[in-house]
Amino acid sequence: MQEIIDRAIKHGWGYIGYGKPAAYIPELSKVNPNQLGISVIQINGENWNSGDYEAKFTIQSISKTVALIMAVVDRGADYVFAKVGMEPTGDAFNSIIKLETIKTAKPLNPMINAGAIAIDSMIQGESIDKKFERVLDMFRRLCHNHSIGNSEQVYNSEKATGFRNRALAHFMKDSGIIEGEVEEVLDLYFKQCSVEVTCKDIAMLGAVLAGDGVSPVTGERLLPRSLTRLVKTFMVTCGMYDASGEFAIRVGLPAKSGVGGGIMASVPGKMGIGVYGPALDEKGNSIGGIKTLEYLSNEMDLSIF
Ligand code: GLU
């Protein structure tokens, strides 16, 4: 196994020169683009790592999976999906177009920015700080890492420049999708995107999903099976932005990427995989990360299809 993942990283490394870190959040453009790392955690807890697997990065859109879990736990699936759809978009992750052109004004799914912001407005808590504490607590439990926190620099950078996300949120407030104060909901969203993790943390999250909600470390049930099924299905259809179709064909795994350069993948019944490479392709996915996963999936015949 160690040998295979070392080779996968070497393969992925050959592509990172073709990508570059996200620049629209100024703080993200400062990272070293030449990093690439991977962690693999089996559902029995066995694990392997290679490359820059200890590097910290912000979780960004991978957090949308955890926010979805919390909203469904807090409000129930019927409530959540009355306001957010279940269909892929074919548009960029931060696109506004479908909010206006589709009659219901519902964001199409919880994995795009509009959907995730709507989802955040459903998370319960007396204040934004309390809500974020609950979100952090869920991250810590699912990633089995009690020291997980967030990057204030990245949070402030996104808060200062997140005009498009503000536009999405105001649009949805106008159409009754978002409850509560727009700036407060956005604050929770920016905070949750700035949570700092390593490949190991997201591999653990992928492993919990792979094991239908059971912790690979303690054997404790952390999530109901139905919820892990829901999240993994969204990861297949919408997890890699508007490249989800190609990723399903080339890699064939439920996965969620973030513009920080992370990709969390889950191999049902087998393992979680976390990869990190901040050089992104034009769709916003880690270019080396995708190639690493593609290599691994082909070598080990991991595709679920
Ligand atoms: N915080 C980022 C944004 O809202 C997350 C995007 C992403 O990772 O896809 O633009």
Coordinates of C-alpha atoms and ligand atoms in Angstrom, one line a residue:
M1 CA 0.0 0.0 0.0
Q2 CA 2.7 2.5 1.0
E3 CA 4.4 1.9 -2.3
I4 CA 1.2 2.5 -4.3
I5 CA 0.5 5.8 -2.6
D6 CA 4.1 6.9 -3.0
R7 CA 3.8 6.2 -6.8
A8 CA 0.4 8.0 -6.9
I9 CA 1.9 11.1 -5.4
K10 CA 4.8 11.0 -7.8
H11 CA 2.3 10.7 -10.6
G12 CA 0.2 13.6 -9.3
W13 CA 3.2 15.7 -8.8
G14 CA 3.9 15.7 -12.5
Y15 CA 0.8 17.8 -13.1
I16 CA 0.9 20.5 -10.4
G17 CA 2.9 22.9 -12.7
Y18 CA -0.3 23.2 -14.8
G19 CA -2.4 24.7 -12.0
K20 CA -2.2 27.6 -9.6
P21 CA -3.6 28.4 -6.1
A22 CA -7.0 30.2 -5.8
A23 CA -6.4 33.9 -6.0
Y24 CA -9.9 35.3 -5.4
I25 CA -9.4 34.9 -1.7
P26 CA -6.2 36.9 -1.3
E27 CA -4.8 34.8 1.6
L28 CA -5.0 31.6 -0.4
S29 CA -2.8 32.9 -3.1
K30 CA 0.2 33.0 -0.7
V31 CA 0.6 29.3 -0.3
N32 CA 3.4 27.2 -1.8
P33 CA 1.9 25.7 -4.9
N34 CA 4.4 22.8 -5.1
Q35 CA 2.9 20.8 -2.2
L36 CA 1.1 17.5 -2.7
G37 CA 0.2 15.0 0.1
I38 CA -2.1 12.1 0.8
S39 CA -3.5 10.1 3.7
V40 CA -5.4 6.9 3.4
I41 CA -7.4 5.5 6.4
Q42 CA -9.1 2.2 6.2
I43 CA -12.4 1.7 8.0
N44 CA -10.5 -0.6 10.5
G45 CA -8.2 2.4 11.3
E46 CA -5.1 1.2 9.5
N47 CA -3.5 4.2 7.7
W48 CA -0.7 5.3 5.3
N49 CA 0.6 8.7 4.3
S50 CA 2.8 10.2 1.7
G51 CA 4.2 13.6 0.5
D52 CA 3.1 16.8 2.3
Y53 CA 0.3 15.0 4.3
E54 CA 1.1 17.0 7.4
A55 CA 0.6 20.4 5.8
K56 CA -2.3 22.5 7.1
F57 CA -4.8 24.0 4.7
T58 CA -8.3 25.5 4.9
I59 CA -11.1 23.0 4.3
Q60 CA -13.2 25.5 2.2
S61 CA -16.0 23.7 0.4
I62 CA -15.3 20.3 1.9
S63 CA -17.0 21.8 5.0
K64 CA -20.3 21.8 3.0
T65 CA -20.6 18.0 3.7
V66 CA -20.4 18.6 7.5
A67 CA -22.8 21.6 7.4
L68 CA -25.3 19.5 5.5
I69 CA -25.1 16.8 8.1
M70 CA -25.7 19.4 10.8
A71 CA -28.7 21.0 9.1
V72 CA -30.3 17.6 8.5
V73 CA -29.7 16.5 12.1
D74 CA -31.1 19.9 13.3
R75 CA -34.1 20.3 11.0
G76 CA -34.8 17.0 9.3
A77 CA -34.4 16.2 5.6
D78 CA -37.9 17.3 4.6
Y79 CA -37.3 20.8 5.9
V80 CA -33.8 21.0 4.4
F81 CA -34.8 19.8 0.9
A82 CA -37.9 22.1 0.8
K83 CA -35.3 24.9 0.5
V84 CA -32.3 23.3 -1.2
G85 CA -32.4 21.0 -4.2
M86 CA -30.8 17.7 -5.1
E87 CA -29.6 18.3 -8.6
P88 CA -26.1 19.0 -10.1
T89 CA -25.8 22.4 -11.8
G90 CA -23.2 22.2 -14.6
D91 CA -22.3 25.8 -13.5
A92 CA -19.3 27.1 -11.5
F93 CA -19.5 26.6 -7.7
N94 CA -20.2 30.3 -7.1
S95 CA -22.6 30.9 -10.0
I96 CA -25.7 33.0 -9.4
I97 CA -27.4 32.2 -12.7
K98 CA -29.7 29.3 -11.7
L99 CA -31.1 31.2 -8.7
E100 CA -32.8 33.5 -11.1
T101 CA -33.6 31.3 -14.0
I102 CA -35.2 28.5 -12.1
K103 CA -38.8 29.2 -11.0
T104 CA -38.5 28.1 -7.3
A105 CA -35.3 30.2 -6.7
K106 CA -34.1 27.2 -4.7
P107 CA -30.3 26.7 -4.9
L108 CA -29.8 23.5 -6.8
N109 CA -27.8 21.5 -4.3
P110 CA -26.0 21.9 -0.9
M111 CA -22.5 21.5 -2.5
I112 CA -22.5 24.8 -4.4
N113 CA -22.0 28.1 -2.5
A114 CA -25.6 29.2 -2.7
G115 CA -26.9 25.9 -1.4
A116 CA -24.3 25.8 1.4
I117 CA -25.1 29.3 2.5
A118 CA -28.8 28.4 2.7
I119 CA -27.8 25.2 4.6
D120 CA -25.9 27.4 7.1
S121 CA -29.0 29.5 7.8
M122 CA -30.7 26.3 9.1
I123 CA -28.0 25.3 11.7
Q124 CA -29.2 25.8 15.2
G125 CA -27.6 27.8 18.0
E126 CA -28.2 30.9 20.1
S127 CA -25.6 33.0 18.4
I128 CA -23.1 32.8 15.5
D129 CA -20.4 31.9 17.9
K130 CA -22.4 29.1 19.5
K131 CA -23.3 27.8 16.0
F132 CA -19.7 27.8 14.9
E133 CA -18.7 26.1 18.1
R134 CA -21.2 23.3 17.3
V135 CA -19.8 23.1 13.7
L136 CA -16.2 22.9 15.1
D137 CA -17.3 20.2 17.5
M138 CA -18.8 18.1 14.7
F139 CA -15.5 18.5 12.7
R140 CA -13.5 17.4 15.7
R141 CA -15.6 14.4 16.3
L142 CA -15.8 13.3 12.7
C143 CA -12.1 13.9 12.0
H144 CA -11.1 12.4 15.4
N145 CA -8.9 15.5 16.1
H146 CA -9.8 17.6 19.1
S147 CA -7.3 20.4 18.2
I148 CA -9.0 21.4 14.9
G149 CA -9.6 25.2 14.8
N150 CA -9.8 27.9 12.1
S151 CA -7.5 30.3 10.4
E152 CA -8.4 33.9 11.3
Q153 CA -6.3 35.2 8.4
V154 CA -8.2 33.2 5.8
Y155 CA -11.5 34.0 7.5
N156 CA -10.8 37.7 7.5
S157 CA -9.5 37.6 4.0
E158 CA -12.7 36.0 2.7
K159 CA -15.0 38.2 4.8
A160 CA -13.3 41.2 3.3
T161 CA -13.6 40.1 -0.3
G162 CA -16.6 37.7 -0.4
F163 CA -18.8 40.0 -2.5
R164 CA -20.2 37.2 -4.7
N165 CA -21.2 35.1 -1.8
R166 CA -22.9 38.2 -0.3
A167 CA -24.8 38.6 -3.6
L168 CA -25.9 35.0 -3.5
A169 CA -27.1 35.4 0.1
H170 CA -29.0 38.6 -0.5
F171 CA -30.7 37.1 -3.5
M172 CA -31.8 34.1 -1.4
K173 CA -32.9 36.3 1.4
D174 CA -35.1 38.2 -1.1
S175 CA -36.7 35.0 -2.2
G176 CA -37.3 33.7 1.3
I177 CA -34.8 30.8 1.1
I178 CA -32.5 32.2 3.8
E179 CA -33.7 32.8 7.3
G180 CA -32.2 35.2 9.7
E181 CA -29.6 38.0 9.2
V182 CA -27.7 37.7 5.9
E183 CA -24.4 38.9 7.4
E184 CA -24.6 36.5 10.3
V185 CA -25.3 33.5 8.0
L186 CA -22.3 34.6 5.8
D187 CA -20.1 34.9 8.9
L188 CA -20.8 31.3 9.8
Y189 CA -20.1 30.3 6.2
F190 CA -16.8 32.1 6.0
K191 CA -15.8 30.7 9.4
Q192 CA -16.6 27.2 8.5
C193 CA -14.7 27.5 5.2
S194 CA -11.6 28.7 7.2
V195 CA -11.4 25.6 9.4
E196 CA -7.8 24.3 9.2
V197 CA -7.1 20.6 8.5
T198 CA -4.5 18.2 7.2
C199 CA -4.9 15.2 4.8
K200 CA -5.3 12.9 7.8
D201 CA -8.3 14.9 9.1
I202 CA -10.2 14.7 5.8
A203 CA -9.2 11.1 5.3
M204 CA -10.8 10.3 8.6
L205 CA -14.0 12.1 7.6
G206 CA -14.0 10.1 4.4
A207 CA -13.4 6.9 6.4
V208 CA -16.4 7.6 8.7
L209 CA -18.5 8.1 5.6
A210 CA -17.0 4.9 4.0
G211 CA -17.9 3.0 7.2
D212 CA -21.5 4.1 7.1
G213 CA -21.0 6.4 10.1
V214 CA -18.8 4.3 12.4
S215 CA -15.5 5.7 13.7
P216 CA -12.5 3.8 12.4
V217 CA -10.7 4.6 15.6
T218 CA -13.3 4.0 18.4
G219 CA -15.9 1.9 16.7
E220 CA -18.5 4.3 17.9
R221 CA -21.5 5.2 15.7
L222 CA -21.1 8.9 14.9
L223 CA -23.7 9.3 12.2
P224 CA -26.8 7.3 11.1
R225 CA -26.2 5.3 8.0
S226 CA -29.0 7.1 6.1
L227 CA -27.2 10.4 6.5
T228 CA -23.8 9.1 5.3
R229 CA -25.6 7.7 2.2
L230 CA -27.2 11.1 1.5
V231 CA -23.8 12.9 1.8
K232 CA -21.9 10.3 -0.3
T233 CA -24.6 10.5 -3.1
F234 CA -24.2 14.3 -3.2
M235 CA -20.5 13.9 -3.3
V236 CA -20.8 11.7 -6.5
T237 CA -23.3 14.0 -8.3
C238 CA -22.0 17.5 -7.2
G239 CA -18.8 17.1 -5.1
M240 CA -16.3 18.2 -7.7
Y241 CA -18.1 21.3 -8.9
D242 CA -18.9 21.2 -12.6
A243 CA -16.3 18.6 -13.2
S244 CA -18.2 15.9 -11.2
G245 CA -19.2 14.0 -14.3
E246 CA -15.6 13.7 -15.6
F247 CA -14.4 12.8 -12.1
A248 CA -17.0 10.0 -11.8
I249 CA -15.8 8.5 -15.1
R250 CA -12.0 8.9 -14.4
V251 CA -11.9 8.2 -10.7
G252 CA -15.4 6.8 -9.8
L253 CA -15.5 7.8 -6.1
P254 CA -17.7 10.0 -3.9
A255 CA -15.5 13.0 -3.3
K256 CA -15.7 16.7 -2.3
S257 CA -13.1 19.3 -3.1
G258 CA -12.3 22.7 -1.8
V259 CA -10.5 25.7 -3.2
G260 CA -7.9 25.4 -0.4
G261 CA -6.6 22.4 -2.4
G262 CA -8.1 19.6 -0.5
I263 CA -10.1 16.7 -1.8
M264 CA -11.9 14.3 0.6
A265 CA -12.8 10.9 -1.0
S266 CA -14.7 8.0 0.4
V267 CA -14.4 4.4 -0.8
P268 CA -17.6 2.8 0.5
G269 CA -16.9 -0.1 2.8
K270 CA -13.2 0.3 2.5
M271 CA -11.4 3.6 3.2
G272 CA -11.2 7.4 3.4
I273 CA -8.7 9.3 1.3
G274 CA -7.5 12.9 1.9
V275 CA -5.4 14.6 -0.7
Y276 CA -4.0 18.1 -0.6
G277 CA -2.4 20.1 -3.4
P278 CA -3.1 23.9 -3.6
A279 CA -2.4 24.2 -7.4
L280 CA -5.9 24.2 -8.9
D281 CA -7.3 23.5 -12.4
E282 CA -9.7 26.0 -14.1
K283 CA -12.7 24.4 -12.4
G284 CA -11.2 25.0 -8.9
N285 CA -10.2 21.4 -8.1
S286 CA -6.7 20.4 -7.0
I287 CA -4.9 19.4 -10.2
G288 CA -2.3 17.1 -8.6
G289 CA -5.0 15.8 -6.2
I290 CA -7.2 14.6 -9.0
K291 CA -4.4 12.9 -10.8
T292 CA -3.2 11.2 -7.5
L293 CA -6.7 9.9 -6.9
E294 CA -7.1 8.8 -10.5
Y295 CA -3.8 6.8 -10.3
L296 CA -4.8 5.2 -7.0
S297 CA -8.3 4.3 -8.1
N298 CA -7.0 2.7 -11.3
E299 CA -4.2 0.8 -9.5
M300 CA -6.5 -0.5 -6.8
D301 CA -9.7 -0.8 -8.8
L302 CA -11.6 1.5 -6.4
S303 CA -14.3 2.9 -8.7
I304 CA -17.8 2.2 -7.3
F305 CA -19.2 1.9 -10.7
Ligands
GLU1 N1 -15.0 29.8 0.8 C1 -15.0 29.5 -0.6 C2 -16.0 30.4 -1.4 O1 -17.1 30.6 -0.9 C3 -15.3 28.1 -0.8 C4 -15.3 27.7 -2.2 C5 -14.9 26.3 -2.5 O2 -14.1 25.7 -1.8 O3 -15.4 25.8 -3.5 O4 -15.8 30.9 -2.4

